[in-house]
């Protein structure tokens, strides 16, 4: 199965394992809750999907790589204690709590989330001294004399022997206590994830043309060469930072992440060509509805790989702008809840100052952010949203300290600044909608209803942010080209959320 199918399967399995009866007991006893074993090549996203699952299901997550553990760290260290048996005192060996089990309890204490996932990576690379204890753990969820808390599902992962010399083959007795999922690299599945994560469009465009270069592990005269999903994602992040700093992206940089000489060289060459296309076609003019006739003529006559690259660049730009709008809207929705709480208290009998009430909101937000982060239950997008809310509240608190106005007048000024942000977001939404229309006009005039338009509309549909933007604000051009897509219900729901940005 591909990584997306594995993710869906694990979510279903976790949901079943955490299902309780009318007495609050888990329907499947702990001893029957077989740990899941993700078996797949390195770098295909096994760890990433565990983070997504925990965040989407509101569960805590504790991750460990078993290659780092010895018998002592996993099972705990021995110590001597005194116990009484039949009226006689004896020295008895006990064990401290396992570092792994202790981390689970720490996550519970830190985040206040009592159910979660314990993810043990490289499970088939455990040391020889620890291997005999794994059988007991896999069945009873026990390290030493300490058990994984109830409500925690165990998921493990590892590489097949051909990828890792340290792998220990599991025997039938061990495998019979696991739910084994064989996971393979799949570009189309990864592309959906990549679109949501903002992977550089040069990488996606290149892989659209060279899908066979997405994942490859080979033996060569110089040893193993490898290209993985992890490598492409890490390369994307460093390339974006290099571009921000105006630094050159060359083959030397690419080859640090893409460990295949031929593919690294080809991508570096394509990256240069990609930037040349961006300059030649003047992407910003197309988005402003000012595409030149020469650009349209060149695009219509260009080779397919050039046309595909152009469509990818246009999509990347408009989707990043749509993403900014959606994230801003969600931030403002979250901020609305905090400001409504402050307003309600001001309208009541409380004598607290506006500064104090804002400080209370900041403290509550910061504690929640810290607890969710420590529990591993917060995505990067959610973390950014929470920090934006905290930053707004902190800025308003500083203004309260500097000003001399009363509670009501101070909040009125705060509300005015909030409404300015809402107005700016709505104006930006209109602008992005106009730019989307300009892109459709360019596509229609240049490619008519050819494959390029099909690719364009399809990518708008499958990308989470562009689909949500269109669902929220509509697009006559999109609907005309995709009449069979039913998004009215979702659009109405999202429009209600925007309308709720009122204090």
GROMACS .gro file of C-alpha atoms in nm:
model
  503
    1UNK     CA    1   0.000   0.000   0.000
    2UNK     CA    2   0.106   0.364  -0.037
    3UNK     CA    3   0.169   0.594   0.256
    4UNK     CA    4  -0.175   0.758   0.237
    5UNK     CA    5  -0.350   0.422   0.252
    6UNK     CA    6  -0.130   0.329   0.549
    7UNK     CA    7  -0.224   0.653   0.723
    8UNK     CA    8  -0.597   0.589   0.677
    9UNK     CA    9  -0.558   0.231   0.798
   10UNK     CA   10  -0.368   0.338   1.110
   11UNK     CA   11  -0.628   0.603   1.193
   12UNK     CA   12  -0.905   0.345   1.167
   13UNK     CA   13  -0.706   0.100   1.380
   14UNK     CA   14  -0.633   0.361   1.649
   15UNK     CA   15  -1.000   0.459   1.656
   16UNK     CA   16  -1.101   0.095   1.708
   17UNK     CA   17  -0.837   0.035   1.975
   18UNK     CA   18  -0.960   0.339   2.170
   19UNK     CA   19  -1.328   0.242   2.147
   20UNK     CA   20  -1.485   0.184   2.491
   21UNK     CA   21  -1.791  -0.003   2.619
   22UNK     CA   22  -2.066   0.135   2.844
   23UNK     CA   23  -1.844   0.083   3.151
   24UNK     CA   24  -1.553   0.285   3.011
   25UNK     CA   25  -1.343  -0.023   2.938
   26UNK     CA   26  -1.157  -0.057   2.609
   27UNK     CA   27  -1.345  -0.298   2.385
   28UNK     CA   28  -1.021  -0.464   2.274
   29UNK     CA   29  -0.807  -0.553   2.578
   30UNK     CA   30  -0.450  -0.424   2.579
   31UNK     CA   31  -0.312  -0.775   2.531
   32UNK     CA   32  -0.511  -0.804   2.206
   33UNK     CA   33  -0.418  -0.461   2.071
   34UNK     CA   34  -0.153  -0.570   1.826
   35UNK     CA   35   0.107  -0.299   1.758
   36UNK     CA   36   0.114  -0.183   1.398
   37UNK     CA   37   0.442  -0.241   1.214
   38UNK     CA   38   0.509  -0.010   0.918
   39UNK     CA   39   0.762  -0.185   0.697
   40UNK     CA   40   0.899   0.029   0.418
   41UNK     CA   41   1.205   0.180   0.256
   42UNK     CA   42   1.373   0.477   0.429
   43UNK     CA   43   1.252   0.831   0.367
   44UNK     CA   44   0.900   0.756   0.238
   45UNK     CA   45   0.724   0.947   0.518
   46UNK     CA   46   0.655   0.693   0.791
   47UNK     CA   47   0.738   0.936   1.072
   48UNK     CA   48   0.556   1.225   0.904
   49UNK     CA   49   0.224   1.042   0.886
   50UNK     CA   50   0.241   0.958   1.256
   51UNK     CA   51   0.264   1.329   1.336
   52UNK     CA   52  -0.030   1.399   1.105
   53UNK     CA   53  -0.241   1.122   1.259
   54UNK     CA   54  -0.181   1.248   1.615
   55UNK     CA   55  -0.264   1.607   1.517
   56UNK     CA   56  -0.575   1.515   1.319
   57UNK     CA   57  -0.711   1.285   1.592
   58UNK     CA   58  -0.621   1.514   1.882
   59UNK     CA   59  -0.390   1.257   2.039
   60UNK     CA   60  -0.054   1.295   2.211
   61UNK     CA   61   0.252   1.152   2.035
   62UNK     CA   62   0.578   1.018   2.177
   63UNK     CA   63   0.840   0.908   1.923
   64UNK     CA   64   1.156   0.709   1.980
   65UNK     CA   65   1.417   0.557   1.755
   66UNK     CA   66   1.502   0.216   1.897
   67UNK     CA   67   1.852   0.220   1.749
   68UNK     CA   68   1.956   0.451   2.034
   69UNK     CA   69   1.839   0.226   2.313
   70UNK     CA   70   2.021  -0.033   2.514
   71UNK     CA   71   1.862  -0.278   2.752
   72UNK     CA   72   1.928  -0.039   3.040
   73UNK     CA   73   1.766   0.271   2.888
   74UNK     CA   74   1.462   0.082   2.756
   75UNK     CA   75   1.397  -0.142   3.058
   76UNK     CA   76   1.531   0.077   3.336
   77UNK     CA   77   1.826   0.044   3.572
   78UNK     CA   78   1.834  -0.208   3.862
   79UNK     CA   79   1.840  -0.101   4.222
   80UNK     CA   80   1.813  -0.284   4.556
   81UNK     CA   81   1.510  -0.233   4.775
   82UNK     CA   82   1.395  -0.405   5.094
   83UNK     CA   83   1.073  -0.608   5.104
   84UNK     CA   84   0.907  -0.816   5.374
   85UNK     CA   85   0.797  -1.174   5.306
   86UNK     CA   86   0.635  -1.380   5.582
   87UNK     CA   87   0.768  -1.150   5.847
   88UNK     CA   88   1.124  -1.158   5.713
   89UNK     CA   89   1.302  -0.870   5.534
   90UNK     CA   90   1.492  -0.940   5.214
   91UNK     CA   91   1.690  -0.736   4.961
   92UNK     CA   92   1.517  -0.748   4.623
   93UNK     CA   93   1.620  -0.621   4.280
   94UNK     CA   94   1.383  -0.360   4.131
   95UNK     CA   95   1.408  -0.150   3.817
   96UNK     CA   96   1.368   0.220   3.762
   97UNK     CA   97   1.102   0.321   3.514
   98UNK     CA   98   1.191   0.280   3.147
   99UNK     CA   99   1.295   0.603   2.977
  100UNK     CA  100   1.037   0.531   2.706
  101UNK     CA  101   0.748   0.467   2.947
  102UNK     CA  102   0.847   0.770   3.152
  103UNK     CA  103   0.828   0.986   2.838
  104UNK     CA  104   0.469   0.874   2.785
  105UNK     CA  105   0.373   0.980   3.137
  106UNK     CA  106   0.557   1.309   3.090
  107UNK     CA  107   0.358   1.374   2.770
  108UNK     CA  108   0.034   1.307   2.958
  109UNK     CA  109   0.132   1.546   3.236
  110UNK     CA  110   0.253   1.815   2.997
  111UNK     CA  111  -0.036   1.813   2.752
  112UNK     CA  112  -0.323   1.687   2.964
  113UNK     CA  113  -0.411   1.444   2.684
  114UNK     CA  114  -0.456   1.096   2.829
  115UNK     CA  115  -0.472   0.902   2.502
  116UNK     CA  116  -0.199   0.892   2.244
  117UNK     CA  117   0.038   0.704   2.019
  118UNK     CA  118   0.376   0.563   2.117
  119UNK     CA  119   0.575   0.545   1.794
  120UNK     CA  120   0.888   0.329   1.798
  121UNK     CA  121   1.097   0.365   1.483
  122UNK     CA  122   1.364   0.121   1.366
  123UNK     CA  123   1.205  -0.147   1.582
  124UNK     CA  124   1.383  -0.423   1.389
  125UNK     CA  125   1.724  -0.271   1.465
  126UNK     CA  126   1.720  -0.315   1.841
  127UNK     CA  127   2.039  -0.423   2.014
  128UNK     CA  128   2.102  -0.790   2.090
  129UNK     CA  129   2.061  -0.731   2.463
  130UNK     CA  130   1.720  -0.572   2.412
  131UNK     CA  131   1.581  -0.810   2.149
  132UNK     CA  132   1.454  -1.078   2.395
  133UNK     CA  133   1.248  -0.817   2.581
  134UNK     CA  134   1.073  -0.694   2.268
  135UNK     CA  135   0.847  -0.998   2.249
  136UNK     CA  136   0.706  -0.922   2.592
  137UNK     CA  137   0.664  -0.556   2.502
  138UNK     CA  138   0.487  -0.621   2.172
  139UNK     CA  139   0.225  -0.838   2.339
  140UNK     CA  140   0.185  -0.684   2.684
  141UNK     CA  141   0.310  -0.325   2.624
  142UNK     CA  142   0.555  -0.371   2.913
  143UNK     CA  143   0.916  -0.257   2.944
  144UNK     CA  144   1.071  -0.410   3.253
  145UNK     CA  145   0.796  -0.397   3.516
  146UNK     CA  146   0.630  -0.083   3.378
  147UNK     CA  147   0.343  -0.087   3.132
  148UNK     CA  148   0.243   0.164   2.866
  149UNK     CA  149  -0.057   0.353   3.010
  150UNK     CA  150  -0.405   0.251   2.897
  151UNK     CA  151  -0.525   0.452   2.600
  152UNK     CA  152  -0.189   0.452   2.429
  153UNK     CA  153  -0.161   0.269   2.099
  154UNK     CA  154   0.177   0.133   1.994
  155UNK     CA  155   0.287   0.187   1.634
  156UNK     CA  156   0.627   0.069   1.514
  157UNK     CA  157   0.826   0.108   1.194
  158UNK     CA  158   1.134  -0.033   1.028
  159UNK     CA  159   1.319  -0.085   0.701
  160UNK     CA  160   1.345  -0.409   0.503
  161UNK     CA  161   1.684  -0.584   0.533
  162UNK     CA  162   1.796  -0.478   0.184
  163UNK     CA  163   1.805  -0.114   0.299
  164UNK     CA  164   1.963  -0.152   0.641
  165UNK     CA  165   2.246  -0.384   0.744
  166UNK     CA  166   2.147  -0.350   1.110
  167UNK     CA  167   1.804  -0.506   1.058
  168UNK     CA  168   1.721  -0.817   1.258
  169UNK     CA  169   1.477  -1.051   1.084
  170UNK     CA  170   1.168  -1.102   1.300
  171UNK     CA  171   1.070  -1.460   1.362
  172UNK     CA  172   0.714  -1.589   1.326
  173UNK     CA  173   0.652  -1.564   1.701
  174UNK     CA  174   0.725  -1.190   1.688
  175UNK     CA  175   0.543  -1.123   1.362
  176UNK     CA  176   0.237  -1.302   1.499
  177UNK     CA  177   0.206  -1.023   1.755
  178UNK     CA  178   0.215  -0.741   1.498
  179UNK     CA  179  -0.010  -0.596   1.230
  180UNK     CA  180   0.235  -0.565   0.942
  181UNK     CA  181   0.178  -0.298   0.676
  182UNK     CA  182   0.407  -0.307   0.373
  183UNK     CA  183   0.442   0.052   0.250
  184UNK     CA  184   0.582   0.158  -0.086
  185UNK     CA  185   0.688   0.496  -0.223
  186UNK     CA  186   0.421   0.652  -0.445
  187UNK     CA  187   0.471   0.991  -0.611
  188UNK     CA  188   0.104   1.077  -0.670
  189UNK     CA  189   0.023   1.021  -0.303
  190UNK     CA  190   0.325   1.222  -0.189
  191UNK     CA  191   0.231   1.506  -0.425
  192UNK     CA  192  -0.096   1.563  -0.238
  193UNK     CA  193   0.101   1.595   0.084
  194UNK     CA  194   0.364   1.811  -0.087
  195UNK     CA  195   0.101   2.057  -0.207
  196UNK     CA  196  -0.028   2.106   0.148
  197UNK     CA  197   0.327   2.144   0.285
  198UNK     CA  198   0.427   2.407   0.028
  199UNK     CA  199   0.700   2.202  -0.141
  200UNK     CA  200   0.886   2.417  -0.396
  201UNK     CA  201   0.706   2.414  -0.731
  202UNK     CA  202   1.035   2.356  -0.918
  203UNK     CA  203   1.061   2.020  -0.743
  204UNK     CA  204   0.700   1.925  -0.815
  205UNK     CA  205   0.727   2.034  -1.177
  206UNK     CA  206   1.047   1.837  -1.221
  207UNK     CA  207   0.896   1.525  -1.067
  208UNK     CA  208   0.583   1.560  -1.280
  209UNK     CA  209   0.816   1.524  -1.577
  210UNK     CA  210   1.046   1.267  -1.415
  211UNK     CA  211   0.829   1.058  -1.184
  212UNK     CA  212   1.084   0.779  -1.194
  213UNK     CA  213   1.326   1.011  -1.011
  214UNK     CA  214   1.100   1.052  -0.707
  215UNK     CA  215   1.239   0.755  -0.518
  216UNK     CA  216   1.541   0.549  -0.606
  217UNK     CA  217   1.796   0.346  -0.412
  218UNK     CA  218   2.072   0.179  -0.613
  219UNK     CA  219   2.412   0.023  -0.568
  220UNK     CA  220   2.695   0.183  -0.763
  221UNK     CA  221   3.074   0.162  -0.786
  222UNK     CA  222   3.091   0.432  -0.517
  223UNK     CA  223   2.840   0.264  -0.288
  224UNK     CA  224   2.470   0.325  -0.236
  225UNK     CA  225   2.300   0.612  -0.420
  226UNK     CA  226   1.961   0.720  -0.300
  227UNK     CA  227   1.679   0.964  -0.364
  228UNK     CA  228   1.396   0.974  -0.112
  229UNK     CA  229   1.079   1.171  -0.035
  230UNK     CA  230   1.255   1.305   0.274
  231UNK     CA  231   1.541   1.427   0.056
  232UNK     CA  232   1.308   1.619  -0.176
  233UNK     CA  233   1.124   1.779   0.116
  234UNK     CA  234   1.447   1.885   0.288
  235UNK     CA  235   1.581   2.018  -0.042
  236UNK     CA  236   1.263   2.222  -0.088
  237UNK     CA  237   1.306   2.391   0.249
  238UNK     CA  238   1.670   2.481   0.192
  239UNK     CA  239   1.604   2.608  -0.161
  240UNK     CA  240   1.330   2.839  -0.037
  241UNK     CA  241   1.565   2.983   0.226
  242UNK     CA  242   1.844   3.022  -0.030
  243UNK     CA  243   1.606   3.216  -0.254
  244UNK     CA  244   1.505   3.443   0.034
  245UNK     CA  245   1.871   3.522   0.097
  246UNK     CA  246   1.954   3.562  -0.274
  247UNK     CA  247   2.200   3.271  -0.267
  248UNK     CA  248   2.274   3.052  -0.569
  249UNK     CA  249   2.117   2.707  -0.582
  250UNK     CA  250   2.361   2.483  -0.765
  251UNK     CA  251   2.441   2.116  -0.815
  252UNK     CA  252   2.662   2.110  -0.506
  253UNK     CA  253   2.370   2.211  -0.285
  254UNK     CA  254   2.125   1.976  -0.458
  255UNK     CA  255   2.359   1.679  -0.429
  256UNK     CA  256   2.368   1.716  -0.050
  257UNK     CA  257   2.002   1.609  -0.042
  258UNK     CA  258   1.964   1.413  -0.367
  259UNK     CA  259   2.231   1.148  -0.337
  260UNK     CA  260   2.229   1.037  -0.699
  261UNK     CA  261   2.475   1.217  -0.922
  262UNK     CA  262   2.268   1.194  -1.240
  263UNK     CA  263   1.939   1.305  -1.080
  264UNK     CA  264   2.106   1.585  -0.883
  265UNK     CA  265   2.268   1.716  -1.200
  266UNK     CA  266   1.942   1.697  -1.397
  267UNK     CA  267   1.741   1.873  -1.129
  268UNK     CA  268   2.001   2.150  -1.090
  269UNK     CA  269   1.983   2.208  -1.466
  270UNK     CA  270   1.603   2.205  -1.457
  271UNK     CA  271   1.599   2.451  -1.166
  272UNK     CA  272   1.800   2.699  -1.377
  273UNK     CA  273   1.560   2.646  -1.668
  274UNK     CA  274   1.262   2.687  -1.436
  275UNK     CA  275   1.387   3.029  -1.325
  276UNK     CA  276   1.452   3.125  -1.686
  277UNK     CA  277   1.089   3.041  -1.771
  278UNK     CA  278   0.974   3.253  -1.478
  279UNK     CA  279   1.171   3.551  -1.608
  280UNK     CA  280   1.082   3.500  -1.974
  281UNK     CA  281   0.709   3.464  -1.918
  282UNK     CA  282   0.692   3.743  -1.655
  283UNK     CA  283   0.463   3.550  -1.423
  284UNK     CA  284   0.367   3.861  -1.225
  285UNK     CA  285   0.222   4.022  -1.542
  286UNK     CA  286   0.010   3.716  -1.615
  287UNK     CA  287  -0.133   3.731  -1.263
  288UNK     CA  288  -0.212   4.099  -1.308
  289UNK     CA  289  -0.400   4.024  -1.632
  290UNK     CA  290  -0.129   4.189  -1.842
  291UNK     CA  291   0.017   3.888  -2.022
  292UNK     CA  292   0.189   3.990  -2.344
  293UNK     CA  293   0.082   3.846  -2.677
  294UNK     CA  294   0.436   3.716  -2.726
  295UNK     CA  295   0.413   3.522  -2.400
  296UNK     CA  296   0.082   3.366  -2.508
  297UNK     CA  297   0.220   3.279  -2.850
  298UNK     CA  298   0.535   3.124  -2.706
  299UNK     CA  299   0.341   2.922  -2.449
  300UNK     CA  300   0.097   2.785  -2.705
  301UNK     CA  301   0.383   2.664  -2.927
  302UNK     CA  302   0.621   2.551  -2.651
  303UNK     CA  303   0.721   2.186  -2.592
  304UNK     CA  304   0.501   2.004  -2.342
  305UNK     CA  305   0.758   2.009  -2.060
  306UNK     CA  306   0.785   2.390  -2.090
  307UNK     CA  307   0.406   2.428  -2.089
  308UNK     CA  308   0.380   2.200  -1.788
  309UNK     CA  309   0.644   2.404  -1.606
  310UNK     CA  310   0.459   2.726  -1.683
  311UNK     CA  311   0.131   2.588  -1.551
  312UNK     CA  312   0.313   2.469  -1.239
  313UNK     CA  313   0.464   2.812  -1.176
  314UNK     CA  314   0.126   2.982  -1.214
  315UNK     CA  315  -0.038   2.732  -0.982
  316UNK     CA  316   0.236   2.768  -0.723
  317UNK     CA  317   0.198   3.145  -0.712
  318UNK     CA  318  -0.182   3.158  -0.695
  319UNK     CA  319  -0.207   2.870  -0.447
  320UNK     CA  320   0.046   3.030  -0.212
  321UNK     CA  321  -0.164   3.348  -0.217
  322UNK     CA  322  -0.480   3.147  -0.150
  323UNK     CA  323  -0.304   2.973   0.137
  324UNK     CA  324  -0.214   3.310   0.292
  325UNK     CA  325  -0.579   3.419   0.274
  326UNK     CA  326  -0.708   3.096   0.430
  327UNK     CA  327  -0.451   3.100   0.710
  328UNK     CA  328  -0.528   3.466   0.783
  329UNK     CA  329  -0.900   3.393   0.795
  330UNK     CA  330  -0.844   3.107   1.040
  331UNK     CA  331  -0.618   3.326   1.255
  332UNK     CA  332  -0.884   3.597   1.267
  333UNK     CA  333  -1.149   3.341   1.361
  334UNK     CA  334  -0.931   3.222   1.649
  335UNK     CA  335  -0.860   3.579   1.755
  336UNK     CA  336  -1.233   3.660   1.747
  337UNK     CA  337  -1.299   3.402   2.019
  338UNK     CA  338  -1.038   3.558   2.249
  339UNK     CA  339  -1.162   3.912   2.193
  340UNK     CA  340  -1.524   3.810   2.250
  341UNK     CA  341  -1.421   3.665   2.586
  342UNK     CA  342  -1.251   3.992   2.682
  343UNK     CA  343  -1.550   4.196   2.567
  344UNK     CA  344  -1.791   3.982   2.769
  345UNK     CA  345  -1.586   4.035   3.084
  346UNK     CA  346  -1.565   4.409   3.025
  347UNK     CA  347  -1.943   4.422   2.990
  348UNK     CA  348  -1.986   4.236   3.319
  349UNK     CA  349  -1.918   4.333   3.676
  350UNK     CA  350  -1.545   4.251   3.678
  351UNK     CA  351  -1.316   4.535   3.780
  352UNK     CA  352  -1.008   4.408   3.599
  353UNK     CA  353  -0.833   4.643   3.362
  354UNK     CA  354  -0.820   4.573   2.990
  355UNK     CA  355  -0.449   4.510   3.029
  356UNK     CA  356  -0.515   4.243   3.293
  357UNK     CA  357  -0.781   4.072   3.082
  358UNK     CA  358  -0.552   4.065   2.782
  359UNK     CA  359  -0.274   3.929   2.999
  360UNK     CA  360  -0.503   3.647   3.115
  361UNK     CA  361  -0.584   3.558   2.753
  362UNK     CA  362  -0.216   3.560   2.662
  363UNK     CA  363  -0.128   3.337   2.957
  364UNK     CA  364  -0.408   3.092   2.870
  365UNK     CA  365  -0.300   3.080   2.506
  366UNK     CA  366   0.068   3.034   2.586
  367UNK     CA  367   0.001   2.751   2.830
  368UNK     CA  368  -0.223   2.573   2.580
  369UNK     CA  369   0.037   2.617   2.304
  370UNK     CA  370   0.313   2.479   2.524
  371UNK     CA  371   0.109   2.179   2.640
  372UNK     CA  372   0.003   2.085   2.286
  373UNK     CA  373   0.359   2.121   2.160
  374UNK     CA  374   0.497   1.901   2.437
  375UNK     CA  375   0.228   1.644   2.365
  376UNK     CA  376   0.322   1.644   1.995
  377UNK     CA  377  -0.039   1.726   1.904
  378UNK     CA  378   0.013   2.055   1.720
  379UNK     CA  379   0.086   2.099   1.350
  380UNK     CA  380   0.311   2.372   1.213
  381UNK     CA  381   0.010   2.557   1.071
  382UNK     CA  382  -0.179   2.544   1.401
  383UNK     CA  383   0.130   2.656   1.591
  384UNK     CA  384   0.173   2.955   1.360
  385UNK     CA  385  -0.194   3.048   1.400
  386UNK     CA  386  -0.173   3.037   1.779
  387UNK     CA  387   0.145   3.247   1.778
  388UNK     CA  388  -0.019   3.508   1.556
  389UNK     CA  389  -0.307   3.540   1.802
  390UNK     CA  390  -0.066   3.571   2.095
  391UNK     CA  391   0.137   3.835   1.908
  392UNK     CA  392  -0.175   4.046   1.846
  393UNK     CA  393  -0.280   4.026   2.211
  394UNK     CA  394   0.072   4.111   2.329
  395UNK     CA  395   0.085   4.416   2.100
  396UNK     CA  396  -0.250   4.536   2.234
  397UNK     CA  397  -0.136   4.485   2.591
  398UNK     CA  398   0.167   4.710   2.525
  399UNK     CA  399  -0.063   4.978   2.383
  400UNK     CA  400  -0.277   4.953   2.697
  401UNK     CA  401   0.029   5.009   2.913
  402UNK     CA  402   0.135   5.309   2.704
  403UNK     CA  403  -0.216   5.464   2.683
  404UNK     CA  404  -0.431   5.643   2.938
  405UNK     CA  405  -0.778   5.553   2.810
  406UNK     CA  406  -1.045   5.372   3.008
  407UNK     CA  407  -1.154   5.012   2.967
  408UNK     CA  408  -1.429   5.081   2.713
  409UNK     CA  409  -1.235   5.334   2.506
  410UNK     CA  410  -0.930   5.108   2.509
  411UNK     CA  411  -1.130   4.814   2.382
  412UNK     CA  412  -1.293   5.031   2.115
  413UNK     CA  413  -0.948   5.116   1.981
  414UNK     CA  414  -0.849   4.748   1.997
  415UNK     CA  415  -1.167   4.652   1.811
  416UNK     CA  416  -1.092   4.912   1.545
  417UNK     CA  417  -0.747   4.765   1.483
  418UNK     CA  418  -0.897   4.415   1.467
  419UNK     CA  419  -1.152   4.531   1.209
  420UNK     CA  420  -0.872   4.683   1.004
  421UNK     CA  421  -0.715   4.338   0.980
  422UNK     CA  422  -1.049   4.184   0.881
  423UNK     CA  423  -1.096   4.452   0.614
  424UNK     CA  424  -0.743   4.398   0.484
  425UNK     CA  425  -0.807   4.023   0.463
  426UNK     CA  426  -1.129   4.077   0.267
  427UNK     CA  427  -0.955   4.320   0.030
  428UNK     CA  428  -0.676   4.067  -0.020
  429UNK     CA  429  -0.937   3.801  -0.092
  430UNK     CA  430  -1.087   4.013  -0.370
  431UNK     CA  431  -0.740   4.075  -0.514
  432UNK     CA  432  -0.654   3.703  -0.516
  433UNK     CA  433  -0.990   3.627  -0.677
  434UNK     CA  434  -0.911   3.876  -0.954
  435UNK     CA  435  -0.569   3.720  -1.005
  436UNK     CA  436  -0.729   3.375  -1.031
  437UNK     CA  437  -0.965   3.512  -1.296
  438UNK     CA  438  -0.666   3.657  -1.484
  439UNK     CA  439  -0.502   3.313  -1.481
  440UNK     CA  440  -0.813   3.149  -1.623
  441UNK     CA  441  -0.827   3.409  -1.899
  442UNK     CA  442  -0.462   3.345  -1.983
  443UNK     CA  443  -0.515   2.967  -1.982
  444UNK     CA  444  -0.824   2.993  -2.204
  445UNK     CA  445  -0.661   3.226  -2.454
  446UNK     CA  446  -0.336   3.028  -2.464
  447UNK     CA  447  -0.440   2.664  -2.428
  448UNK     CA  448  -0.820   2.666  -2.476
  449UNK     CA  449  -0.955   2.338  -2.332
  450UNK     CA  450  -0.638   2.137  -2.383
  451UNK     CA  451  -0.452   1.918  -2.139
  452UNK     CA  452  -0.297   2.224  -1.975
  453UNK     CA  453  -0.641   2.349  -1.867
  454UNK     CA  454  -0.730   2.002  -1.740
  455UNK     CA  455  -0.411   1.995  -1.531
  456UNK     CA  456  -0.477   2.348  -1.404
  457UNK     CA  457  -0.834   2.278  -1.289
  458UNK     CA  458  -0.741   1.939  -1.144
  459UNK     CA  459  -0.461   2.086  -0.933
  460UNK     CA  460  -0.693   2.360  -0.805
  461UNK     CA  461  -0.933   2.084  -0.704
  462UNK     CA  462  -0.694   1.850  -0.522
  463UNK     CA  463  -0.492   2.118  -0.341
  464UNK     CA  464  -0.647   2.173   0.002
  465UNK     CA  465  -0.596   2.549   0.014
  466UNK     CA  466  -0.713   2.631  -0.338
  467UNK     CA  467  -1.017   2.403  -0.298
  468UNK     CA  468  -1.106   2.578   0.028
  469UNK     CA  469  -1.053   2.923  -0.120
  470UNK     CA  470  -1.282   2.849  -0.412
  471UNK     CA  471  -1.530   2.682  -0.179
  472UNK     CA  472  -1.531   2.989   0.045
  473UNK     CA  473  -1.535   3.270  -0.210
  474UNK     CA  474  -1.643   3.104  -0.534
  475UNK     CA  475  -1.503   3.125  -0.888
  476UNK     CA  476  -1.723   3.142  -1.195
  477UNK     CA  477  -1.427   3.046  -1.414
  478UNK     CA  478  -1.359   2.736  -1.206
  479UNK     CA  479  -1.725   2.631  -1.198
  480UNK     CA  480  -1.752   2.673  -1.574
  481UNK     CA  481  -1.462   2.436  -1.627
  482UNK     CA  482  -1.563   2.194  -1.357
  483UNK     CA  483  -1.942   2.188  -1.351
  484UNK     CA  484  -1.962   1.843  -1.200
  485UNK     CA  485  -1.781   1.946  -0.879
  486UNK     CA  486  -2.034   1.994  -0.595
  487UNK     CA  487  -1.893   2.254  -0.356
  488UNK     CA  488  -2.199   2.471  -0.277
  489UNK     CA  489  -2.259   2.321   0.066
  490UNK     CA  490  -1.895   2.364   0.172
  491UNK     CA  491  -1.889   2.722   0.036
  492UNK     CA  492  -2.194   2.819   0.244
  493UNK     CA  493  -2.037   2.667   0.555
  494UNK     CA  494  -1.711   2.856   0.509
  495UNK     CA  495  -1.890   3.183   0.431
  496UNK     CA  496  -2.071   3.151   0.763
  497UNK     CA  497  -1.733   3.116   0.936
  498UNK     CA  498  -1.613   3.440   0.774
  499UNK     CA  499  -1.935   3.617   0.870
  500UNK     CA  500  -1.862   3.514   1.230
  501UNK     CA  501  -1.562   3.750   1.236
  502UNK     CA  502  -1.767   4.003   1.428
  503UNK     CA  503  -1.730   4.105   1.789
   0.00000   0.00000   0.00000
